[in-house]
Amino acid sequence: MTLRASSWLFALCLCVEVAMPASSNAEDSKEIDQALLHPLFEDDFACAQHWEGQLEYPGDALGSDCWVTRLIETPSGGSFSRSFLGEGLRNEDWFSWGAAVLAPFDGRVSRIHVNPVVNEPGQLGKPPASMILFEGEGGLRALFAHVADIAVAVGDEVVAGQKVAVVGNNGFGRNPHIHVGAWRGREALQIRFDLRAQGAQRSTDE
């Protein structure tokens, strides 16, 4: 499958109503605009980012796949960060599984899709994924995909940090995680998570 074909398929997986590529000029050297979002989870987490050109469409382009991490102690008394226990062959082995997913900003829920099929870790599921689309000020949009147990409805107003769902494993995905995409108009935005909000959140937890 070509990159263009796989990108088109991924756009369908997330159910994004977009018909044009996110970038009008692949050689454009303009600095990529950013979207500052509330931290996705209450716990520590890591993300793998989609580099420019990897996926074409808003919601996909410049998106991030994120999962909860924890420190695991070693027999020698050390520790290191992991995202799952054992071999990760059960959804329950993943620290992300069932973790609360937090609203990206103050805004409104404009679209929801539910895929009730739960994937087995390591096995790529079929699209489309369960997703929530948010709209904020100035035309900012953000999409969360692979969610489960959605706690909001279309038209609901949300505030940054509000629980809107939990992490699932559905659609075009292989393991429990959340895909986050952000864009304005047809321009994909590079995602930044608000570290000040994350610090305040963790201080409250402690």
PDB file of C-alpha atoms in Angstrom:
ATOM      1  CA  MET A   1       0.000   0.000   0.000  1.00  0.00           C
ATOM      2  CA  THR A   2       1.378   3.422  -0.922  1.00  0.00           C
ATOM      3  CA  LEU A   3       1.831   6.209   1.632  1.00  0.00           C
ATOM      4  CA  ARG A   4      -0.973   8.209  -0.018  1.00  0.00           C
ATOM      5  CA  ALA A   5      -3.332   5.228   0.073  1.00  0.00           C
ATOM      6  CA  SER A   6      -2.527   4.388   3.696  1.00  0.00           C
ATOM      7  CA  SER A   7      -3.003   8.031   4.714  1.00  0.00           C
ATOM      8  CA  TRP A   8      -6.386   8.119   3.015  1.00  0.00           C
ATOM      9  CA  LEU A   9      -7.362   4.923   4.817  1.00  0.00           C
ATOM     10  CA  PHE A  10      -6.264   6.325   8.170  1.00  0.00           C
ATOM     11  CA  ALA A  11      -8.385   9.421   7.604  1.00  0.00           C
ATOM     12  CA  LEU A  12     -11.389   7.172   7.078  1.00  0.00           C
ATOM     13  CA  CYS A  13     -10.507   5.266  10.242  1.00  0.00           C
ATOM     14  CA  LEU A  14     -10.893   8.403  12.328  1.00  0.00           C
ATOM     15  CA  CYS A  15     -14.080   9.594  10.579  1.00  0.00           C
ATOM     16  CA  VAL A  16     -12.765  13.113   9.953  1.00  0.00           C
ATOM     17  CA  GLU A  17     -14.896  15.187   7.605  1.00  0.00           C
ATOM     18  CA  VAL A  18     -12.030  16.481   5.494  1.00  0.00           C
ATOM     19  CA  ALA A  19     -11.573  16.174   1.749  1.00  0.00           C
ATOM     20  CA  MET A  20      -8.313  18.085   1.185  1.00  0.00           C
ATOM     21  CA  PRO A  21      -4.742  17.375   2.335  1.00  0.00           C
ATOM     22  CA  ALA A  22      -3.576  19.218   5.423  1.00  0.00           C
ATOM     23  CA  SER A  23      -0.636  20.861   3.691  1.00  0.00           C
ATOM     24  CA  SER A  24      -0.931  22.667   0.367  1.00  0.00           C
ATOM     25  CA  ASN A  25       2.818  22.699  -0.268  1.00  0.00           C
ATOM     26  CA  ALA A  26       5.034  19.851   0.929  1.00  0.00           C
ATOM     27  CA  GLU A  27       8.133  21.980   0.369  1.00  0.00           C
ATOM     28  CA  ASP A  28       6.851  24.883   2.445  1.00  0.00           C
ATOM     29  CA  SER A  29       9.487  25.721   5.053  1.00  0.00           C
ATOM     30  CA  LYS A  30       7.133  27.807   7.208  1.00  0.00           C
ATOM     31  CA  GLU A  31       7.337  26.997  10.890  1.00  0.00           C
ATOM     32  CA  ILE A  32       4.619  24.574  11.923  1.00  0.00           C
ATOM     33  CA  ASP A  33       1.902  26.182  14.043  1.00  0.00           C
ATOM     34  CA  GLN A  34       1.094  24.500  17.338  1.00  0.00           C
ATOM     35  CA  ALA A  35      -1.899  23.645  19.481  1.00  0.00           C
ATOM     36  CA  LEU A  36      -1.485  23.746  23.262  1.00  0.00           C
ATOM     37  CA  LEU A  37      -3.723  21.084  24.783  1.00  0.00           C
ATOM     38  CA  HIS A  38      -4.483  20.067  28.333  1.00  0.00           C
ATOM     39  CA  PRO A  39      -2.598  16.889  29.338  1.00  0.00           C
ATOM     40  CA  LEU A  40      -4.372  13.843  27.988  1.00  0.00           C
ATOM     41  CA  PHE A  41      -4.107  11.743  31.164  1.00  0.00           C
ATOM     42  CA  GLU A  42      -3.780  12.299  34.899  1.00  0.00           C
ATOM     43  CA  ASP A  43      -0.788   9.928  34.998  1.00  0.00           C
ATOM     44  CA  ASP A  44       2.593  10.222  33.298  1.00  0.00           C
ATOM     45  CA  PHE A  45       2.415   9.399  29.609  1.00  0.00           C
ATOM     46  CA  ALA A  46       4.479   9.179  26.455  1.00  0.00           C
ATOM     47  CA  CYS A  47       3.595   9.888  22.822  1.00  0.00           C
ATOM     48  CA  ALA A  48       4.827   8.865  19.383  1.00  0.00           C
ATOM     49  CA  GLN A  49       4.332  11.732  16.936  1.00  0.00           C
ATOM     50  CA  HIS A  50       3.475  11.492  13.249  1.00  0.00           C
ATOM     51  CA  TRP A  51       6.106  13.432  11.329  1.00  0.00           C
ATOM     52  CA  GLU A  52       5.132  15.910   8.631  1.00  0.00           C
ATOM     53  CA  GLY A  53       4.131  14.062   5.474  1.00  0.00           C
ATOM     54  CA  GLN A  54       3.594  10.702   7.188  1.00  0.00           C
ATOM     55  CA  LEU A  55      -0.175  11.200   7.253  1.00  0.00           C
ATOM     56  CA  GLU A  56      -1.908  13.792   5.109  1.00  0.00           C
ATOM     57  CA  TYR A  57      -5.241  14.779   6.526  1.00  0.00           C
ATOM     58  CA  PRO A  58      -6.247  16.980   9.482  1.00  0.00           C
ATOM     59  CA  GLY A  59      -6.900  14.737  12.456  1.00  0.00           C
ATOM     60  CA  ASP A  60      -4.163  12.426  11.182  1.00  0.00           C
ATOM     61  CA  ALA A  61      -1.404  14.820  10.092  1.00  0.00           C
ATOM     62  CA  LEU A  62       1.074  15.740  12.861  1.00  0.00           C
ATOM     63  CA  GLY A  63      -0.995  13.667  15.278  1.00  0.00           C
ATOM     64  CA  SER A  64       0.271  11.879  18.385  1.00  0.00           C
ATOM     65  CA  ASP A  65      -0.381   8.363  19.691  1.00  0.00           C
ATOM     66  CA  CYS A  66      -0.208   8.453  23.504  1.00  0.00           C
ATOM     67  CA  TRP A  67      -0.206   5.917  26.336  1.00  0.00           C
ATOM     68  CA  VAL A  68       0.226   5.877  30.112  1.00  0.00           C
ATOM     69  CA  THR A  69       3.641   4.904  31.499  1.00  0.00           C
ATOM     70  CA  ARG A  70       4.786   3.728  34.928  1.00  0.00           C
ATOM     71  CA  LEU A  71       8.099   2.971  36.607  1.00  0.00           C
ATOM     72  CA  ILE A  72       8.679  -0.759  37.010  1.00  0.00           C
ATOM     73  CA  GLU A  73      11.171  -1.952  39.619  1.00  0.00           C
ATOM     74  CA  THR A  74      13.880  -4.397  38.608  1.00  0.00           C
ATOM     75  CA  PRO A  75      15.158  -7.311  40.768  1.00  0.00           C
ATOM     76  CA  SER A  76      18.356  -5.341  41.381  1.00  0.00           C
ATOM     77  CA  GLY A  77      16.440  -2.462  42.942  1.00  0.00           C
ATOM     78  CA  GLY A  78      16.465  -0.169  39.926  1.00  0.00           C
ATOM     79  CA  SER A  79      13.526   0.918  37.807  1.00  0.00           C
ATOM     80  CA  PHE A  80      12.596   1.938  34.284  1.00  0.00           C
ATOM     81  CA  SER A  81       9.552   3.211  32.432  1.00  0.00           C
ATOM     82  CA  ARG A  82       7.165   0.825  30.709  1.00  0.00           C
ATOM     83  CA  SER A  83       3.717   1.000  29.163  1.00  0.00           C
ATOM     84  CA  PHE A  84       2.549  -2.543  29.988  1.00  0.00           C
ATOM     85  CA  LEU A  85       3.189  -5.567  32.203  1.00  0.00           C
ATOM     86  CA  GLY A  86       4.557  -8.877  30.954  1.00  0.00           C
ATOM     87  CA  GLU A  87       4.272  -9.308  27.193  1.00  0.00           C
ATOM     88  CA  GLY A  88       1.307  -6.947  26.871  1.00  0.00           C
ATOM     89  CA  LEU A  89      -0.866  -9.581  25.215  1.00  0.00           C
ATOM     90  CA  ARG A  90      -3.972  -8.655  27.208  1.00  0.00           C
ATOM     91  CA  ASN A  91      -5.588  -5.236  27.155  1.00  0.00           C
ATOM     92  CA  GLU A  92      -5.544  -5.347  30.956  1.00  0.00           C
ATOM     93  CA  ASP A  93      -1.738  -5.551  30.887  1.00  0.00           C
ATOM     94  CA  TRP A  94      -1.539  -1.998  29.497  1.00  0.00           C
ATOM     95  CA  PHE A  95      -1.453   0.834  32.022  1.00  0.00           C
ATOM     96  CA  SER A  96      -3.502   2.933  29.596  1.00  0.00           C
ATOM     97  CA  TRP A  97      -6.398   0.481  29.498  1.00  0.00           C
ATOM     98  CA  GLY A  98      -9.418   2.129  31.093  1.00  0.00           C
ATOM     99  CA  ALA A  99      -7.470   5.262  32.088  1.00  0.00           C
ATOM    100  CA  ALA A 100      -9.456   8.510  32.179  1.00  0.00           C
ATOM    101  CA  VAL A 101      -9.126  10.661  29.041  1.00  0.00           C
ATOM    102  CA  LEU A 102      -9.258  14.423  29.694  1.00  0.00           C
ATOM    103  CA  ALA A 103     -10.764  17.168  27.500  1.00  0.00           C
ATOM    104  CA  PRO A 104      -8.141  19.094  25.494  1.00  0.00           C
ATOM    105  CA  PHE A 105      -9.538  22.607  26.053  1.00  0.00           C
ATOM    106  CA  ASP A 106     -12.681  24.550  26.895  1.00  0.00           C
ATOM    107  CA  GLY A 107     -15.029  23.925  24.000  1.00  0.00           C
ATOM    108  CA  ARG A 108     -17.859  21.867  22.586  1.00  0.00           C
ATOM    109  CA  VAL A 109     -18.287  18.266  21.463  1.00  0.00           C
ATOM    110  CA  SER A 110     -19.215  18.367  17.784  1.00  0.00           C
ATOM    111  CA  ARG A 111     -19.069  14.723  16.757  1.00  0.00           C
ATOM    112  CA  ILE A 112     -18.918  11.245  18.273  1.00  0.00           C
ATOM    113  CA  HIS A 113     -18.531   7.808  16.733  1.00  0.00           C
ATOM    114  CA  VAL A 114     -18.630   4.486  18.594  1.00  0.00           C
ATOM    115  CA  ASN A 115     -16.984   1.260  17.466  1.00  0.00           C
ATOM    116  CA  PRO A 116     -17.989  -1.464  19.959  1.00  0.00           C
ATOM    117  CA  VAL A 117     -15.442  -4.043  18.742  1.00  0.00           C
ATOM    118  CA  VAL A 118     -12.531  -4.487  21.156  1.00  0.00           C
ATOM    119  CA  ASN A 119      -9.186  -5.372  19.571  1.00  0.00           C
ATOM    120  CA  GLU A 120      -6.749  -7.938  20.924  1.00  0.00           C
ATOM    121  CA  PRO A 121      -3.303  -6.414  21.530  1.00  0.00           C
ATOM    122  CA  GLY A 122      -1.033  -7.001  18.558  1.00  0.00           C
ATOM    123  CA  GLN A 123      -3.941  -7.426  16.145  1.00  0.00           C
ATOM    124  CA  LEU A 124      -4.847  -4.482  13.919  1.00  0.00           C
ATOM    125  CA  GLY A 125      -8.571  -3.728  14.153  1.00  0.00           C
ATOM    126  CA  LYS A 126     -10.948  -2.511  11.479  1.00  0.00           C
ATOM    127  CA  PRO A 127     -11.922   1.137  11.028  1.00  0.00           C
ATOM    128  CA  PRO A 128     -13.496   3.394  11.990  1.00  0.00           C
ATOM    129  CA  ALA A 129     -12.292   3.923  15.549  1.00  0.00           C
ATOM    130  CA  SER A 130     -14.415   5.251  18.386  1.00  0.00           C
ATOM    131  CA  MET A 131     -13.761   8.988  18.468  1.00  0.00           C
ATOM    132  CA  ILE A 132     -14.695  12.372  19.905  1.00  0.00           C
ATOM    133  CA  LEU A 133     -14.286  15.615  17.968  1.00  0.00           C
ATOM    134  CA  PHE A 134     -13.951  18.863  19.940  1.00  0.00           C
ATOM    135  CA  GLU A 135     -14.305  22.457  18.729  1.00  0.00           C
ATOM    136  CA  GLY A 136     -12.678  25.371  20.554  1.00  0.00           C
ATOM    137  CA  GLU A 137     -12.093  29.073  20.083  1.00  0.00           C
ATOM    138  CA  GLY A 138     -10.815  30.430  16.785  1.00  0.00           C
ATOM    139  CA  GLY A 139     -11.737  27.349  14.787  1.00  0.00           C
ATOM    140  CA  LEU A 140      -9.433  25.040  16.743  1.00  0.00           C
ATOM    141  CA  ARG A 141     -10.424  21.397  16.493  1.00  0.00           C
ATOM    142  CA  ALA A 142      -9.058  18.359  18.282  1.00  0.00           C
ATOM    143  CA  LEU A 143      -9.861  14.698  17.823  1.00  0.00           C
ATOM    144  CA  PHE A 144      -9.431  11.793  20.238  1.00  0.00           C
ATOM    145  CA  ALA A 145      -9.593   8.320  18.674  1.00  0.00           C
ATOM    146  CA  HIS A 146      -9.671   4.793  20.162  1.00  0.00           C
ATOM    147  CA  VAL A 147     -11.696   5.992  23.159  1.00  0.00           C
ATOM    148  CA  ALA A 148     -14.222   3.867  25.085  1.00  0.00           C
ATOM    149  CA  ASP A 149     -17.034   4.497  27.592  1.00  0.00           C
ATOM    150  CA  ILE A 150     -17.649   7.987  26.222  1.00  0.00           C
ATOM    151  CA  ALA A 151     -19.014  10.262  28.960  1.00  0.00           C
ATOM    152  CA  VAL A 152     -20.131  13.222  26.801  1.00  0.00           C
ATOM    153  CA  ALA A 153     -22.657  13.800  24.033  1.00  0.00           C
ATOM    154  CA  VAL A 154     -22.711  15.882  20.866  1.00  0.00           C
ATOM    155  CA  GLY A 155     -23.422  19.505  21.793  1.00  0.00           C
ATOM    156  CA  ASP A 156     -22.025  19.223  25.327  1.00  0.00           C
ATOM    157  CA  GLU A 157     -19.789  22.017  26.571  1.00  0.00           C
ATOM    158  CA  VAL A 158     -16.545  20.741  28.124  1.00  0.00           C
ATOM    159  CA  VAL A 159     -13.774  22.328  30.167  1.00  0.00           C
ATOM    160  CA  ALA A 160     -10.080  21.501  29.896  1.00  0.00           C
ATOM    161  CA  GLY A 161      -9.208  18.507  32.060  1.00  0.00           C
ATOM    162  CA  GLN A 162     -12.757  17.170  32.292  1.00  0.00           C
ATOM    163  CA  LYS A 163     -13.066  13.379  31.959  1.00  0.00           C
ATOM    164  CA  VAL A 164     -14.677  12.638  28.584  1.00  0.00           C
ATOM    165  CA  ALA A 165     -13.934   8.922  28.089  1.00  0.00           C
ATOM    166  CA  VAL A 166     -11.479   6.156  28.943  1.00  0.00           C
ATOM    167  CA  VAL A 167      -8.780   4.519  26.857  1.00  0.00           C
ATOM    168  CA  GLY A 168      -9.988   1.692  24.653  1.00  0.00           C
ATOM    169  CA  ASN A 169      -8.534  -0.485  21.908  1.00  0.00           C
ATOM    170  CA  ASN A 170     -10.671  -0.302  18.787  1.00  0.00           C
ATOM    171  CA  GLY A 171     -10.591   0.656  15.134  1.00  0.00           C
ATOM    172  CA  PHE A 172      -7.310   0.923  13.242  1.00  0.00           C
ATOM    173  CA  GLY A 173      -5.087   0.274  16.249  1.00  0.00           C
ATOM    174  CA  ARG A 174      -3.013  -2.497  17.812  1.00  0.00           C
ATOM    175  CA  ASN A 175      -2.950  -1.662  21.518  1.00  0.00           C
ATOM    176  CA  PRO A 176      -4.667   0.535  24.126  1.00  0.00           C
ATOM    177  CA  HIS A 177      -3.759   4.174  23.415  1.00  0.00           C
ATOM    178  CA  ILE A 178      -5.308   7.461  22.332  1.00  0.00           C
ATOM    179  CA  HIS A 179      -4.629   9.120  18.995  1.00  0.00           C
ATOM    180  CA  VAL A 180      -4.776  12.917  19.229  1.00  0.00           C
ATOM    181  CA  GLY A 181      -5.020  15.200  16.218  1.00  0.00           C
ATOM    182  CA  ALA A 182      -5.399  18.990  16.114  1.00  0.00           C
ATOM    183  CA  TRP A 183      -6.024  21.421  13.274  1.00  0.00           C
ATOM    184  CA  ARG A 184      -7.475  24.764  12.288  1.00  0.00           C
ATOM    185  CA  GLY A 185      -9.193  25.060   8.927  1.00  0.00           C
ATOM    186  CA  ARG A 186      -7.135  22.787   6.673  1.00  0.00           C
ATOM    187  CA  GLU A 187      -3.900  23.356   8.584  1.00  0.00           C
ATOM    188  CA  ALA A 188      -2.657  20.536  10.785  1.00  0.00           C
ATOM    189  CA  LEU A 189      -1.115  21.678  14.069  1.00  0.00           C
ATOM    190  CA  GLN A 190       1.778  20.229  16.012  1.00  0.00           C
ATOM    191  CA  ILE A 191       0.531  19.141  19.421  1.00  0.00           C
ATOM    192  CA  ARG A 192       2.007  20.435  22.664  1.00  0.00           C
ATOM    193  CA  PHE A 193       0.700  19.408  26.054  1.00  0.00           C
ATOM    194  CA  ASP A 194       0.486  22.096  28.733  1.00  0.00           C
ATOM    195  CA  LEU A 195       3.252  21.145  31.164  1.00  0.00           C
ATOM    196  CA  ARG A 196       2.229  23.831  33.637  1.00  0.00           C
ATOM    197  CA  ALA A 197      -1.261  22.307  33.817  1.00  0.00           C
ATOM    198  CA  GLN A 198       0.294  18.875  34.156  1.00  0.00           C
ATOM    199  CA  GLY A 199       2.480  20.077  37.022  1.00  0.00           C
ATOM    200  CA  ALA A 200      -0.529  21.597  38.797  1.00  0.00           C
ATOM    201  CA  GLN A 201      -2.490  18.411  38.227  1.00  0.00           C
ATOM    202  CA  ARG A 202       0.230  16.183  39.665  1.00  0.00           C
ATOM    203  CA  SER A 203       0.740  18.485  42.655  1.00  0.00           C
ATOM    204  CA  THR A 204      -2.964  18.146  43.443  1.00  0.00           C
ATOM    205  CA  ASP A 205      -2.743  14.358  43.121  1.00  0.00           C
ATOM    206  CA  GLU A 206       0.082  14.231  45.642  1.00  0.00           C
TER     207      GLU A 206
END
